[in-house]
CSV table of C-alpha atoms in Angstrom, one decimal:
chain,number,residue,atom,x,y,z
U,15,MET,CA,-25.9,2.9,-19.0
U,16,ALA,CA,-24.9,1.3,-15.7
U,17,ARG,CA,-23.6,3.5,-12.9
U,18,VAL,CA,-20.0,2.9,-11.8
U,19,ALA,CA,-19.1,2.7,-8.1
U,20,ILE,CA,-15.8,2.5,-6.2
U,21,VAL,CA,-15.8,1.1,-2.7
U,22,THR,CA,-12.7,1.6,-0.7
U,23,GLY,CA,-11.7,-1.2,1.6
U,24,GLY,CA,-14.1,-3.0,-0.6
U,25,THR,CA,-12.8,-6.6,-0.6
U,26,ARG,CA,-13.4,-7.5,3.1
U,27,GLY,CA,-16.0,-7.1,5.8
U,28,ILE,CA,-18.5,-4.3,5.4
U,29,GLY,CA,-16.9,-3.1,2.3
U,30,ALA,CA,-17.2,-6.5,0.6
U,31,ALA,CA,-20.8,-6.7,1.5
U,32,ILE,CA,-21.5,-3.2,0.0
U,33,SER,CA,-19.5,-4.1,-3.1
U,34,THR,CA,-21.5,-7.2,-3.8
U,35,THR,CA,-24.8,-5.6,-3.0
U,36,LEU,CA,-24.1,-2.8,-5.4
U,37,ARG,CA,-23.1,-5.3,-8.1
U,38,ASP,CA,-26.3,-7.3,-7.6
U,39,ALA,CA,-28.3,-4.1,-8.2
U,40,GLY,CA,-26.7,-3.7,-11.6
U,41,ILE,CA,-24.0,-1.2,-10.7
U,42,LYS,CA,-20.5,-1.7,-12.0
U,43,VAL,CA,-18.2,-1.9,-9.1
U,44,ALA,CA,-14.4,-1.4,-8.5
U,45,ALA,CA,-13.2,-2.4,-5.1
U,46,ASN,CA,-10.2,-0.8,-3.5
U,47,TYR,CA,-7.8,-2.6,-1.1
U,48,ALA,CA,-4.6,-1.5,0.7
U,49,GLY,CA,-2.4,-4.6,1.2
U,50,ASN,CA,-4.0,-8.0,1.5
U,51,ASP,CA,-3.3,-9.4,-2.0
U,52,GLU,CA,-4.5,-12.9,-1.2
U,53,ALA,CA,-7.9,-11.7,0.2
U,54,ALA,CA,-8.4,-9.4,-2.8
U,55,LYS,CA,-7.6,-12.1,-5.3
U,56,ALA,CA,-10.1,-14.5,-3.6
U,57,PHE,CA,-12.7,-11.7,-3.5
U,58,THR,CA,-12.4,-11.0,-7.3
U,59,ALA,CA,-12.4,-14.8,-8.1
U,60,GLU,CA,-15.6,-15.2,-6.1
U,61,THR,CA,-17.5,-12.1,-7.1
U,62,GLY,CA,-16.1,-11.0,-10.5
U,63,ILE,CA,-15.5,-7.5,-9.1
U,64,PRO,CA,-12.1,-6.1,-10.0
U,65,ALA,CA,-9.9,-5.0,-7.1
U,66,TYR,CA,-7.5,-2.1,-7.3
U,67,LYS,CA,-4.6,-1.8,-4.8
U,68,PHE,CA,-3.8,1.7,-3.7
U,69,ASP,CA,-3.4,3.7,-0.5
U,70,VAL,CA,-6.4,6.0,0.1
U,71,SER,CA,-4.3,8.3,2.2
U,72,ASP,CA,-2.0,9.1,-0.7
U,73,PHE,CA,-3.5,11.9,-2.8
U,74,ASP,CA,-1.5,11.2,-5.9
U,75,ALA,CA,-2.1,7.5,-5.8
U,76,VAL,CA,-5.9,8.1,-5.5
U,77,GLN,CA,-5.8,10.5,-8.5
U,78,ALA,CA,-4.0,7.8,-10.6
U,79,ALA,CA,-6.3,5.0,-9.5
U,80,VAL,CA,-9.5,7.0,-10.3
U,81,ALA,CA,-8.2,7.7,-13.7
U,82,LYS,CA,-7.3,4.0,-14.3
U,83,ILE,CA,-10.7,2.9,-13.0
U,84,ALA,CA,-12.5,5.4,-15.2
U,85,GLU,CA,-10.6,4.0,-18.2
U,86,GLU,CA,-11.1,0.3,-17.4
U,87,VAL,CA,-14.6,0.3,-15.7
U,88,GLY,CA,-16.1,3.6,-16.5
U,89,PRO,CA,-16.5,7.2,-15.1
U,90,ILE,CA,-17.2,7.0,-11.3
U,91,ASP,CA,-20.7,8.1,-10.2
U,92,ILE,CA,-20.7,6.6,-6.7
U,93,VAL,CA,-18.0,6.6,-4.1
U,94,VAL,CA,-18.3,4.6,-0.9
U,95,ASN,CA,-15.5,5.7,1.5
U,96,ASN,CA,-15.3,2.6,3.7
U,97,ALA,CA,-11.5,2.2,4.2
U,98,GLY,CA,-10.4,2.7,7.7
U,99,ILE,CA,-7.8,1.8,10.3
U,100,THR,CA,-7.2,2.1,14.0
U,101,ARG,CA,-4.2,2.5,16.2
U,102,ASP,CA,-5.4,1.8,19.7
U,103,GLY,CA,-3.8,3.6,22.6
U,104,THR,CA,-4.3,6.3,25.2
U,105,LEU,CA,-3.1,9.8,24.5
U,106,ALA,CA,-0.1,9.2,26.7
U,107,ARG,CA,1.0,6.2,24.7
U,108,MET,CA,0.0,7.3,21.2
U,109,SER,CA,2.8,8.4,18.8
U,110,LYS,CA,2.4,11.3,16.4
U,111,GLU,CA,2.9,8.8,13.5
U,112,ASP,CA,0.0,6.6,14.7
U,113,TRP,CA,-2.2,9.6,15.1
U,114,GLN,CA,-1.4,10.9,11.7
U,115,ALA,CA,-1.9,7.5,10.0
U,116,VAL,CA,-5.4,7.2,11.3
U,117,ILE,CA,-6.4,10.7,10.4
U,118,ASP,CA,-4.8,10.5,6.9
U,119,THR,CA,-6.6,7.2,6.2
U,120,ASN,CA,-10.0,7.6,7.8
U,121,LEU,CA,-10.5,11.3,7.1
U,122,GLY,CA,-8.0,12.0,4.4
U,123,GLY,CA,-9.2,9.1,2.3
U,124,CYS,CA,-12.7,10.6,2.2
U,125,PHE,CA,-11.3,13.9,1.0
U,126,ASN,CA,-9.0,12.3,-1.5
U,127,LEU,CA,-11.7,10.2,-3.2
U,128,SER,CA,-14.2,13.0,-3.2
U,129,LYS,CA,-11.7,15.4,-4.7
U,130,ALA,CA,-10.6,12.9,-7.4
U,131,THR,CA,-14.2,12.1,-8.5
U,132,PHE,CA,-15.9,15.5,-8.0
U,133,ASP,CA,-15.3,17.0,-11.5
U,134,GLY,CA,-16.7,14.0,-13.3
U,135,MET,CA,-19.8,13.9,-11.1
U,136,LYS,CA,-20.4,17.6,-11.6
U,137,SER,CA,-20.1,17.3,-15.4
U,138,ARG,CA,-22.8,14.6,-15.4
U,139,SER,CA,-25.0,16.4,-12.7
U,140,PHE,CA,-25.1,13.2,-10.7
U,141,GLY,CA,-23.0,11.9,-7.9
U,142,ARG,CA,-23.3,9.9,-4.7
U,143,ILE,CA,-20.7,10.0,-1.9
U,144,VAL,CA,-21.3,7.7,1.0
U,145,ASN,CA,-18.9,8.0,3.9
U,146,ILE,CA,-18.8,5.0,6.3
U,147,GLY,CA,-18.3,6.5,9.7
U,148,SER,CA,-19.0,4.9,13.1
U,149,VAL,CA,-21.2,5.1,16.1
U,150,MET,CA,-18.1,6.5,17.6
U,151,SER,CA,-18.8,9.8,15.8
U,152,GLN,CA,-21.7,10.3,18.3
U,153,ILE,CA,-20.0,9.1,21.5
U,154,GLY,CA,-16.5,8.9,23.0
U,155,ARG,CA,-14.5,5.9,24.0
U,156,PRO,CA,-11.1,5.7,25.7
U,157,ASN,CA,-8.0,4.1,24.1
U,158,ILE,CA,-9.0,4.9,20.5
U,159,VAL,CA,-8.7,8.7,20.6
U,160,SER,CA,-7.4,8.9,17.0
U,161,TYR,CA,-10.2,6.7,15.6
U,162,VAL,CA,-12.9,8.5,17.5
U,163,SER,CA,-11.6,11.9,16.4
U,164,SER,CA,-11.3,10.8,12.7
U,165,LYS,CA,-14.9,9.5,12.7
U,166,HIS,CA,-16.2,12.7,14.3
U,167,ALA,CA,-14.4,14.6,11.5
U,168,VAL,CA,-15.9,12.4,8.8
U,169,ALA,CA,-19.3,13.3,10.1
U,170,GLY,CA,-18.4,17.0,9.8
U,171,LEU,CA,-17.0,16.5,6.3
U,172,THR,CA,-20.1,14.8,5.2
U,173,LYS,CA,-22.4,17.7,6.3
U,174,ALA,CA,-20.1,20.4,4.9
U,175,LEU,CA,-19.7,18.7,1.5
U,176,ALA,CA,-23.4,18.0,1.3
U,177,VAL,CA,-24.2,21.7,1.4
U,178,GLU,CA,-21.4,22.5,-1.0
U,179,LEU,CA,-22.1,19.8,-3.6
U,180,GLY,CA,-25.9,19.3,-3.3
U,181,PRO,CA,-26.8,22.1,-5.8
U,182,GLN,CA,-24.7,20.2,-8.4
U,183,GLY,CA,-26.6,17.0,-8.1
U,184,ILE,CA,-24.2,15.3,-5.8
U,185,CYS,CA,-25.5,13.9,-2.5
U,186,VAL,CA,-23.2,13.3,0.4
U,187,ASN,CA,-24.3,11.1,3.3
U,188,GLY,CA,-22.9,8.9,5.9
U,189,ILE,CA,-23.5,5.6,7.7
U,190,GLY,CA,-22.4,5.2,11.3
U,191,PRO,CA,-22.3,1.4,11.9
U,192,GLY,CA,-22.4,0.2,15.5
U,193,TYR,CA,-21.0,-3.1,16.6
U,194,PHE,CA,-20.5,-5.3,13.6
U,195,GLY,CA,-19.0,-8.8,13.4
U,196,THR,CA,-16.0,-8.1,11.1
U,197,GLU,CA,-12.4,-9.0,11.1
U,198,PHE,CA,-11.7,-5.4,12.2
U,199,ASN,CA,-13.7,-6.1,15.4
U,200,ARG,CA,-12.5,-9.6,16.0
U,201,PRO,CA,-10.4,-8.8,19.1
U,202,LEU,CA,-13.5,-7.2,20.7
U,203,MET,CA,-15.7,-10.1,19.7
U,204,GLU,CA,-13.4,-12.4,21.5
U,205,ASP,CA,-13.8,-10.3,24.7
U,206,ALA,CA,-16.7,-11.9,26.6
U,207,GLU,CA,-17.3,-8.8,28.7
U,208,PHE,CA,-17.4,-6.5,25.6
U,209,THR,CA,-19.7,-8.9,23.8
U,210,ALA,CA,-22.0,-8.9,26.8
U,211,MET,CA,-22.1,-5.1,26.6
U,212,VAL,CA,-22.9,-5.2,22.9
U,213,GLU,CA,-25.8,-7.7,23.5
U,214,GLY,CA,-27.1,-5.6,26.3
U,215,ARG,CA,-27.0,-2.3,24.4
U,216,THR,CA,-28.4,-3.3,21.0
U,217,ALA,CA,-32.1,-3.8,20.4
U,218,VAL,CA,-31.5,-7.1,18.6
U,219,ALA,CA,-29.0,-8.3,21.3
U,220,ARG,CA,-26.2,-9.3,19.0
U,221,TRP,CA,-23.4,-8.2,16.8
U,222,GLY,CA,-24.5,-6.9,13.4
U,223,ARG,CA,-23.7,-8.7,10.1
U,224,PRO,CA,-21.8,-6.8,7.3
U,225,GLU,CA,-24.7,-7.3,4.8
U,226,GLU,CA,-27.0,-5.4,7.2
U,227,VAL,CA,-25.1,-2.2,6.3
U,228,ALA,CA,-25.3,-2.7,2.6
U,229,GLY,CA,-29.0,-1.9,2.3
U,230,ALA,CA,-28.5,1.6,3.6
U,231,ALA,CA,-25.5,2.1,1.3
U,232,ILE,CA,-27.4,1.1,-1.8
U,233,PHE,CA,-30.3,3.4,-1.0
U,234,LEU,CA,-28.0,6.3,-0.5
U,235,ALA,CA,-26.3,5.5,-3.8
U,236,SER,CA,-29.5,5.4,-5.7
U,237,GLU,CA,-31.7,7.8,-7.6
U,238,ALA,CA,-34.3,7.4,-4.8
U,239,ALA,CA,-32.0,9.3,-2.5
U,240,SER,CA,-31.8,12.4,-4.6
U,241,TYR,CA,-33.3,14.6,-1.8
U,242,VAL,CA,-31.4,12.9,1.0
U,243,ASN,CA,-28.3,15.0,1.7
U,244,GLY,CA,-26.0,15.7,4.7
U,245,HIS,CA,-27.3,12.9,6.9
């Protein structure tokens, strides 16, 4: 029986690349999206992957969506927590609302999806949770304090859940992409000075492509990664 995966933020950018790569490997995929109906409709038409609209920061909405996906696609074995937002701004200019929105989506979304799928994974003695973090979990950068903080927290959540869930056959790992050419990063890509920095600091001297993350995700979601946990 084919495994079933849910990829949050799975209809665009890195999420879309992961969704289609998992599908090509024979995994049944459900892609989540938050608000862009037109992009989600086009994604489903092109790939055949069903798209489900819900807010990953909303605990109850996640519970309902996971139940619906389990009924329509199958019990979820693999979760790729890719959905993320940013609200740029220094500490002095950042509102409490912007701070909370980033934490609730980037970190809370990982908790909500893990919580909603854990019991099923445990009952089948198999589960894979892949949290898409950021290179920002290893460094700091001004003006995106909420984003950096959330990605540091995702790294911590990944390590803690790995220890907790590993004995039950559930592996929890993370991927920390660096500078990737996605719509999310378009403002930075249009900044010549920032692009020059990216080219100077990366070994391949260019922005990454979304599909170049997907290989790591599919490995971590596979049987082959059964002894890889907390990384």
